[in-house]
Short mmCIF file of C-alpha atoms in Angstrom, two decimals:
data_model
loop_
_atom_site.label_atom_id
_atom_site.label_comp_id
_atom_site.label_asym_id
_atom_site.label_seq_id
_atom_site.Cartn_x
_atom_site.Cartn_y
_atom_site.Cartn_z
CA UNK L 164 -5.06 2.98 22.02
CA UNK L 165 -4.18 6.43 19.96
CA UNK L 166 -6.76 8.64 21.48
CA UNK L 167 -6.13 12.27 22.37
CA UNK L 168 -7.61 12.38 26.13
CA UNK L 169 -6.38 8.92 27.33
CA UNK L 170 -3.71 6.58 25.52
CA UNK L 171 -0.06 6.00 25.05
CA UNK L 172 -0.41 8.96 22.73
CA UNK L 173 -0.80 11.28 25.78
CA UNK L 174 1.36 9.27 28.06
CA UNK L 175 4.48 9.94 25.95
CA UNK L 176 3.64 13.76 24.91
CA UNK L 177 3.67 14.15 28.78
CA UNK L 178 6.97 13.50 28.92
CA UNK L 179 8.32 14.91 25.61
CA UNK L 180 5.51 17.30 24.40
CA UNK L 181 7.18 18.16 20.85
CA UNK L 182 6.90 14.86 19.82
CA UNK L 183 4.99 14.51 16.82
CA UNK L 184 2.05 11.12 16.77
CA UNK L 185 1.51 9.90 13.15
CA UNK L 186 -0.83 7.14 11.67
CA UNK L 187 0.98 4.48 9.63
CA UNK L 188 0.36 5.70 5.70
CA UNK L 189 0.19 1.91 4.61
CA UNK L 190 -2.91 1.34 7.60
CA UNK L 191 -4.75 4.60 6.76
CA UNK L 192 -4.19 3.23 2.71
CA UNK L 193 -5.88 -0.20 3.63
CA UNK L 194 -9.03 1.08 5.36
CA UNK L 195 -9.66 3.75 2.98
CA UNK L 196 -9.74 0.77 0.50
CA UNK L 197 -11.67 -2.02 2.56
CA UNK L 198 -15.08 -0.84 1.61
CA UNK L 199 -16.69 -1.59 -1.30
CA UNK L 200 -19.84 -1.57 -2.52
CA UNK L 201 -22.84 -4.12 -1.97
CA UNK L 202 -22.60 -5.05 -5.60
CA UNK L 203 -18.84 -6.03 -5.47
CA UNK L 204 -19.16 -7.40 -1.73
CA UNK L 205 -21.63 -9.96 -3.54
CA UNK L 206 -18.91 -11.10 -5.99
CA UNK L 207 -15.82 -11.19 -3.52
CA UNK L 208 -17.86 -12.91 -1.20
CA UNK L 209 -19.20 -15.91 -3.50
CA UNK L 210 -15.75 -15.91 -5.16
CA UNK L 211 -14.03 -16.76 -1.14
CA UNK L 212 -16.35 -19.28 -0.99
CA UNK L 213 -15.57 -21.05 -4.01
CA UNK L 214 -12.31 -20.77 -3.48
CA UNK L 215 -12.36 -22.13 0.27
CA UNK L 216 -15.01 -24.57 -1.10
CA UNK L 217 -11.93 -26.21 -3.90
CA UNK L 218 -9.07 -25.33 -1.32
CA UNK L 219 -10.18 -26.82 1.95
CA UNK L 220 -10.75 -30.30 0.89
CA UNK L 221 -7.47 -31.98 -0.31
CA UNK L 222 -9.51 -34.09 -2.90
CA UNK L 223 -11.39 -31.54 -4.32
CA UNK L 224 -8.05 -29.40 -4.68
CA UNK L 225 -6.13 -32.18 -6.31
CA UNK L 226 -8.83 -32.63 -8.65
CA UNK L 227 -9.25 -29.28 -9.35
CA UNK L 228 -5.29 -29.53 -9.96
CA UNK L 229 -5.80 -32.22 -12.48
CA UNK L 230 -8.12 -29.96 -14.18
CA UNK L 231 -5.88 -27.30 -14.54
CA UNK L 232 -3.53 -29.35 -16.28
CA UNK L 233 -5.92 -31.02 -18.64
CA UNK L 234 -7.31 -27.66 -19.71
CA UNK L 235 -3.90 -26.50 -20.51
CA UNK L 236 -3.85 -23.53 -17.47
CA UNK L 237 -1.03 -21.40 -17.04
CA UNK L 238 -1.87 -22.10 -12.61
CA UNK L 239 -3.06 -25.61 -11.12
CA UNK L 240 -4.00 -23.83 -7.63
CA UNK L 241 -6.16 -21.12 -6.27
CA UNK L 242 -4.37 -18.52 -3.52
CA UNK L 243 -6.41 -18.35 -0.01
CA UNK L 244 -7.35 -14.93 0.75
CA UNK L 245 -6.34 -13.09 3.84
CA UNK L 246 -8.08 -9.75 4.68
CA UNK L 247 -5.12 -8.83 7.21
CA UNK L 248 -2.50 -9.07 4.74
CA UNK L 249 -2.08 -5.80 2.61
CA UNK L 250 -1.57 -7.34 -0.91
CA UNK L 251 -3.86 -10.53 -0.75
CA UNK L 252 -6.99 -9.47 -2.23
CA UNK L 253 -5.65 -8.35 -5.83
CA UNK L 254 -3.27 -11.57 -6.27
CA UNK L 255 -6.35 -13.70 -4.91
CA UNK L 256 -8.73 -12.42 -7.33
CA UNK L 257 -6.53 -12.39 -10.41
CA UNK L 258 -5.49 -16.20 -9.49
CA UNK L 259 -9.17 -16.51 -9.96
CA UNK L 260 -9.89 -14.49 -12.94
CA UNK L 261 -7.26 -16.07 -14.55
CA UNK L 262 -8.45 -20.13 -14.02
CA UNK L 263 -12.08 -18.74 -14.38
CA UNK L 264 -12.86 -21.15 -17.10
CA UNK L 265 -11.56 -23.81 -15.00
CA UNK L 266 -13.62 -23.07 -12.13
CA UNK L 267 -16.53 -22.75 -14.17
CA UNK L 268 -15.66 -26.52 -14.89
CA UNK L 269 -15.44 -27.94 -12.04
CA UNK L 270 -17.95 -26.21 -10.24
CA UNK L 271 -20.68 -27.57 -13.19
CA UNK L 272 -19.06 -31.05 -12.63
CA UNK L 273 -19.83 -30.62 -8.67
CA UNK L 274 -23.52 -29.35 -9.18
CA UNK L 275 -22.60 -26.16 -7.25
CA UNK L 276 -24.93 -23.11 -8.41
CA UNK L 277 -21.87 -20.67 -8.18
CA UNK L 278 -21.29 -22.35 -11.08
CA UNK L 279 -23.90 -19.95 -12.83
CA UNK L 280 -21.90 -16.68 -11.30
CA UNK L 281 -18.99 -17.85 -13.29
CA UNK L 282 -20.73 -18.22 -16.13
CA UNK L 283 -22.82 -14.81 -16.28
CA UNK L 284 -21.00 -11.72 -17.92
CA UNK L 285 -21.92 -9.15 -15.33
CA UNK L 286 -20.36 -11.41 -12.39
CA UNK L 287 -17.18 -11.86 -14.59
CA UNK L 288 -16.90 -7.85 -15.72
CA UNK L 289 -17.20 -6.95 -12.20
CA UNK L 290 -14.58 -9.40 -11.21
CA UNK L 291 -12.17 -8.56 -13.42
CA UNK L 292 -12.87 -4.60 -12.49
CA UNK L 293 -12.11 -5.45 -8.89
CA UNK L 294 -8.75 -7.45 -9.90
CA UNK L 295 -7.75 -4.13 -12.17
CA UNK L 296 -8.39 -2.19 -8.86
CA UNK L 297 -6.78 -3.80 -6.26
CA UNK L 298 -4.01 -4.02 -8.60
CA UNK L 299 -3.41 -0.14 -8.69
CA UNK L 300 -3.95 -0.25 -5.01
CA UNK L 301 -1.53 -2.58 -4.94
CA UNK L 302 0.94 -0.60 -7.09
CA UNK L 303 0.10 2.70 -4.28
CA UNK L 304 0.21 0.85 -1.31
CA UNK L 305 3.94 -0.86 -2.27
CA UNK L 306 4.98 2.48 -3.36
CA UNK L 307 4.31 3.70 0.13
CA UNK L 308 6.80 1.15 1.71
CA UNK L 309 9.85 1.63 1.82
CA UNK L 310 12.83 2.00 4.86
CA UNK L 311 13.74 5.79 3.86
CA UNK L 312 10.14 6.68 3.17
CA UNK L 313 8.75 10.04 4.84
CA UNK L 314 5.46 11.65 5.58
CA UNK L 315 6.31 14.44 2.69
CA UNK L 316 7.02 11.35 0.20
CA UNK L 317 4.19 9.29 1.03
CA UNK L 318 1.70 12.30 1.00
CA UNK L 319 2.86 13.25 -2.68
CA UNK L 320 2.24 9.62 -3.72
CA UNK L 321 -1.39 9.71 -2.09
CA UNK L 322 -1.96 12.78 -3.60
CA UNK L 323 -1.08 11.38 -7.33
CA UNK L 324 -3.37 8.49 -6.80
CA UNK L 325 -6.09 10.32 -5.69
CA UNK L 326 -6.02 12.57 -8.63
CA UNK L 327 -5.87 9.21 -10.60
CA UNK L 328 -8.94 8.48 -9.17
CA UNK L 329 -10.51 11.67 -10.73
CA UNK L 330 -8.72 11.16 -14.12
CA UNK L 331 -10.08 7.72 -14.06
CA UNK L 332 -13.79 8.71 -13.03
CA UNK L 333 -13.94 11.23 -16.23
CA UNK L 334 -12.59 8.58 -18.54
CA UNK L 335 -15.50 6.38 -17.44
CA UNK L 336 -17.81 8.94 -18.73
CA UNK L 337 -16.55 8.89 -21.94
CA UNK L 338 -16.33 5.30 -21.84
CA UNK L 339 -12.72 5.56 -22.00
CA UNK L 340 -11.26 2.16 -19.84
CA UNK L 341 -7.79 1.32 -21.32
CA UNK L 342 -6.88 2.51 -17.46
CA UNK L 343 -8.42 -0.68 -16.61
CA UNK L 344 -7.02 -3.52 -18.89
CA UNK L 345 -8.82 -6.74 -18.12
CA UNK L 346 -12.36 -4.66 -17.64
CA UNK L 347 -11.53 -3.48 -21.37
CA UNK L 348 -10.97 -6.93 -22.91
CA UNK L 349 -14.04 -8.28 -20.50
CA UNK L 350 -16.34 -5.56 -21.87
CA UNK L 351 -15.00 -6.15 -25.29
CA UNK L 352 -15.67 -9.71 -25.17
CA UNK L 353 -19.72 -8.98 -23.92
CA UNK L 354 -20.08 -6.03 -25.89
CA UNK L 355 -23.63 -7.08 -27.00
CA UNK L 356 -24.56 -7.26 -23.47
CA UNK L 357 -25.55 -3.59 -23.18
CA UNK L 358 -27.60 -3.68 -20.36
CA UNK L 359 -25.10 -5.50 -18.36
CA UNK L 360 -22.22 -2.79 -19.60
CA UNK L 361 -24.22 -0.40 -18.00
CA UNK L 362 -24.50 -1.57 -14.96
CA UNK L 363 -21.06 -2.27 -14.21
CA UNK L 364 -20.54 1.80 -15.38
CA UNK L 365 -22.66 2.72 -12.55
CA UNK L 366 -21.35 0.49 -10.03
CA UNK L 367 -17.57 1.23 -11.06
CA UNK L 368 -18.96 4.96 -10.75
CA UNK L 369 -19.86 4.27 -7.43
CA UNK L 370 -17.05 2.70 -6.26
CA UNK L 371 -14.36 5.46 -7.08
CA UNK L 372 -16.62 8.03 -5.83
CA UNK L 373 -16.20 6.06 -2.58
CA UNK L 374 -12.94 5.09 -3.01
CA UNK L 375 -12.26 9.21 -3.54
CA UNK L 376 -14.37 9.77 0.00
CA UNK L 377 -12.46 7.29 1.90
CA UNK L 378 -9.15 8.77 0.98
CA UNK L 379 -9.66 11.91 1.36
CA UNK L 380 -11.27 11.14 5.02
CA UNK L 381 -8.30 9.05 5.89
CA UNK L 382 -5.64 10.39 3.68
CA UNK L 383 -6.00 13.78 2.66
CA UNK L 384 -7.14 15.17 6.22
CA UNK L 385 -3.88 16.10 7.13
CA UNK L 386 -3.33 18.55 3.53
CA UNK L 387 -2.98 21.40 5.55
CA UNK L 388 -0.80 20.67 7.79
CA UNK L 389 1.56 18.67 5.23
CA UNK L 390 1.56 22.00 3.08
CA UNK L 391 3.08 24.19 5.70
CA UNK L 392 5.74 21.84 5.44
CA UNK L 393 6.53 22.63 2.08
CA UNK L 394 9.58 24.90 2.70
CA UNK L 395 11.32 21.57 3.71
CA UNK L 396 11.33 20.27 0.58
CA UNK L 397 12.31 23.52 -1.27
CA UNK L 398 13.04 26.53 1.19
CA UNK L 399 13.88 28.42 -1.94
CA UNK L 400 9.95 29.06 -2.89
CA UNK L 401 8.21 28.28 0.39
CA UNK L 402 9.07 30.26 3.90
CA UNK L 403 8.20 28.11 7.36
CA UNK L 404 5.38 29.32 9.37
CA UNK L 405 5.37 31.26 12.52
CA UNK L 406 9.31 32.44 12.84
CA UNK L 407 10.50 34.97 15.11
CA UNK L 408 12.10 38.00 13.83
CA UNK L 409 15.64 36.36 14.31
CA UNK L 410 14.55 32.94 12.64
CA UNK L 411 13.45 34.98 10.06
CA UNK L 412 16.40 36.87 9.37
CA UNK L 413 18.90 33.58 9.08
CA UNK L 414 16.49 31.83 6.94
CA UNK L 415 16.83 34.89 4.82
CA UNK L 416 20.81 34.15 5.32
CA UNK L 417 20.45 30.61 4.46
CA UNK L 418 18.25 30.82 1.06
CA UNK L 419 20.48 33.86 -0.25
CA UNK L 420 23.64 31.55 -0.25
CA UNK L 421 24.71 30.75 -3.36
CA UNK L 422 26.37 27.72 -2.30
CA UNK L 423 23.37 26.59 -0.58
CA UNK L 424 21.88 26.67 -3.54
CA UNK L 425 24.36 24.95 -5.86
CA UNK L 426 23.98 21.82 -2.63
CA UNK L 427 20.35 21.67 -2.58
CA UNK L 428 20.39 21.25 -6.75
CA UNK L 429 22.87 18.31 -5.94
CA UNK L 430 21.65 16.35 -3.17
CA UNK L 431 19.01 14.73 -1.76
CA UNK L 432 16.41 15.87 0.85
CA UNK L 433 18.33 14.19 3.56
CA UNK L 434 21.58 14.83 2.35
CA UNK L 435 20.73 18.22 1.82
CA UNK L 436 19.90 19.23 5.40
CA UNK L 437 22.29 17.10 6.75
CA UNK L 438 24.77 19.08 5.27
CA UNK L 439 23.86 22.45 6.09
CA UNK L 440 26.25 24.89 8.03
CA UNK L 441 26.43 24.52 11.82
CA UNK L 442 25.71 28.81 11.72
CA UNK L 443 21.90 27.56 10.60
CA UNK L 444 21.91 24.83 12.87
CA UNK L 445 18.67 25.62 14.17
CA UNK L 446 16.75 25.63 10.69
CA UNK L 447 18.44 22.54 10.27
CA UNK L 448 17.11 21.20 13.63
CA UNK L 449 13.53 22.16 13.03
CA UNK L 450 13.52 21.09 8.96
CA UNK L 451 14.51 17.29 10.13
CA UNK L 452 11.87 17.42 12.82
CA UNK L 453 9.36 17.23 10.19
CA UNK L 454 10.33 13.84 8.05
CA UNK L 455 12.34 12.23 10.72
CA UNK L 456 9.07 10.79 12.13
CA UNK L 457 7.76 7.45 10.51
CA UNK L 458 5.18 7.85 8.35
CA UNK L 459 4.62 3.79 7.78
CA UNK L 460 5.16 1.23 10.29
CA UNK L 461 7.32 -0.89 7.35
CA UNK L 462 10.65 -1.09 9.22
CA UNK L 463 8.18 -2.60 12.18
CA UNK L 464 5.94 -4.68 10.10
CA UNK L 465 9.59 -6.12 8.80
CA UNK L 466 10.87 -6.82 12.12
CA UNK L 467 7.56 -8.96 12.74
CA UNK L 468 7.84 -10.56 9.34
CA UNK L 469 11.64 -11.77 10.50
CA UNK L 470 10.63 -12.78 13.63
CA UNK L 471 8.00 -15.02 12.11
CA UNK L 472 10.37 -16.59 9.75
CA UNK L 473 12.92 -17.20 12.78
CA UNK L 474 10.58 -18.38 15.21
CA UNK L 475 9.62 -22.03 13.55
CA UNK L 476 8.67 -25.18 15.14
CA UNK L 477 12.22 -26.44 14.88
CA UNK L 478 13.91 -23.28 16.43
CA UNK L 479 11.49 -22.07 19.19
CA UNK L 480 13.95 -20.75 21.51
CA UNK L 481 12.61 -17.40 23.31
CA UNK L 482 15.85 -15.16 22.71
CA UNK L 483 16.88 -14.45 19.52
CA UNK L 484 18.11 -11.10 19.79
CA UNK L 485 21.35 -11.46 17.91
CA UNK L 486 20.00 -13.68 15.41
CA UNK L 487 17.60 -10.71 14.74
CA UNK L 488 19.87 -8.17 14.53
CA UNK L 489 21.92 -9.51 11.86
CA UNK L 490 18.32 -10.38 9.83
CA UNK L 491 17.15 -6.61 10.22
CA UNK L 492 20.45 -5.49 9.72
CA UNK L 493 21.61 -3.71 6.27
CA UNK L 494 25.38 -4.31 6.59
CA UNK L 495 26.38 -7.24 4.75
CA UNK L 496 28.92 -9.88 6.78
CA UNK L 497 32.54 -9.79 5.52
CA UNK L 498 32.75 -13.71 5.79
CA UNK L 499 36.02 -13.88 4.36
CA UNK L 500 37.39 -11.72 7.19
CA UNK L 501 35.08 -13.42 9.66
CA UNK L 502 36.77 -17.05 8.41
CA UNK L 503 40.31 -15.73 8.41
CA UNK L 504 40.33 -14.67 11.79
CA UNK L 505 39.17 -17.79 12.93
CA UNK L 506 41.80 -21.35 13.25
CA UNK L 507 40.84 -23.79 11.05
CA UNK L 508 39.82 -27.25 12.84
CA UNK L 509 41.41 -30.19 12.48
#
């Protein structure tokens, strides 16, 4: 669909060839996360079918309910998990670390042999490494939406997490995992279990180091392009690439303003270049070339999400432009100027 050679990619830079094709942030975040290890596929996949096991039968999910209850659990249901939504696979597995005991239950009273997985320390330390995970990929991958993000914003938080994942791959060396809080307590609680500890050290090992490869393969590939752009964010320290000898000499004029500088200290990114003079019009033209682009495909993904909750089975009509528009929209109705203007009835 994207490709260079034949796509809508080279469709569009046909007719506007300055145009600038970006990969949604929030798509390249997911896939650089989807893989994990053979070790951890093992747990997520028994764990989804446990949980589609309880949640596809209504009897054995009202039981399970009544379970719940009895044993004094802070949930009475287990989430469904979705592999195309972004955020299902950390709130899925923490509903089920969470009501482990309870599942560990039910699943003896049922004579199912998962019931064993539930029970056995390494299954559990692994699961609760995976919920600590997802959780900070979570935390990145929300931090990346946004309606006024842009591709230098998005890049910095990448960046951060990425160096996370080096900060957290030394600590796990020294055995160091308050970065991972329910893995602590877990490992705390089977600290006798040595040869079990060390296994789940190699395979969290493993994982980071992939989780590292991944980003930087779908992440990071674009670091040298998103430093030349540098000079956007603070033309002060950085100078744009390739310039003419004229563009060279009003940049000059721009960053030796003092009241340039007193603006930029003041204001936003936006704000900034938005306000510059109309005699530097064309720096200002080619610094908002570079984060007017989308970097995410939120605002899209949002539209989709209001369609969806517009488009029920008791309003199916085909056109609902308007009624869109307001949803989408970020000006708030005056009602009481709407109503005024209006006769009342009767």
């Amino acid at each position: 669909m994207t490709e260079r050679f034949q796509s809508i990619q080279v469709l569009v830079k046909q007719k506007s060839p300055q145009c600038v094709w970006t990969h949604c942030m929030i798509h390249r975040e997911a896939l650089a996360s989807k893989e994990v290890s053979r070790r951890l596929n093992i747990v997520l996949t028994t764990v989804v079918t446990v949980v589609n096991y309880i949640k596809m039968r209504p009897l054995k999910s009202r039981i399970f309910s009544a379970l719940c209850k009895d044993m004094g659990a802070v949930h009475s249901a287990l989430l469904f998990y979705c592999e195309a939504r972004w955020l299902s696979r950390e709130k899925f597995l923490q509903r089920v670390y969470e009501l482990r005991e309870e599942i560990a239950v039910f699943l003896e009273e049922e004579n199912r042999q998962e019931a064993e997985n539930f029970r056995d320390s390494l299954f559990v330390m692994k699961l609760s490494y995976m919920v600590d995970i997802f959780d900070k990929l979570n935390n990145l991958n929300l931090q990346l939406q946004g309606a006024n993000t842009h591709i230098l914003d998005t890049s910095d938080k990448v960046s951060a997490f990425c160096r996370k994942l080096e900060l957290w791959s030394r600590n796990l060396k020294s055995e160091n995992l308050t970065m991972f809080a329910n893995l602590n307590d877990c490992i705390k609680t089977y600290k006798a279990e040595e040869q079990h500890v060390k296994v789940v050290f190699v395979t969290i090992e493993n994982h980071l180091a992939m989780l590292a490869k991944n980003f930087k393969k779908y992440l990071l590939a674009d670091d040298k392009l998103i430093s030349s752009y540098k000079w956007v964010r603070d033309p002060f320290q950085n100078t744009p690439e390739k310039l003419s000898i004229e563009e060279e000499e009003t940049f000059i004029d721009f960053t030796a303003s003092g009241e340039t500088k007193r603006q930029f200290s003041n204001k936003s990114l936006f704000e900034f270049w938005e306000g510059v003079y109309d005699e530097f019009s064309a720096l200002k033209i080619r610094a908002f070339r570079i984060p007017l682009p989308f970097s995410t495909s939120y605002l899209c993904e949002t539209g989709f999400s209001t369609v969806a909750s517009l488009k029920t089975k008791y309003r199916s009509q085909l056109n609902i432009e308007k009624e869109l528009r307001v949803s989408i929209s970020n000006i708030k109705p005056s009602f009481e100027k709407l109503c005024s203007e209006r006769q009342a009835q009767g």
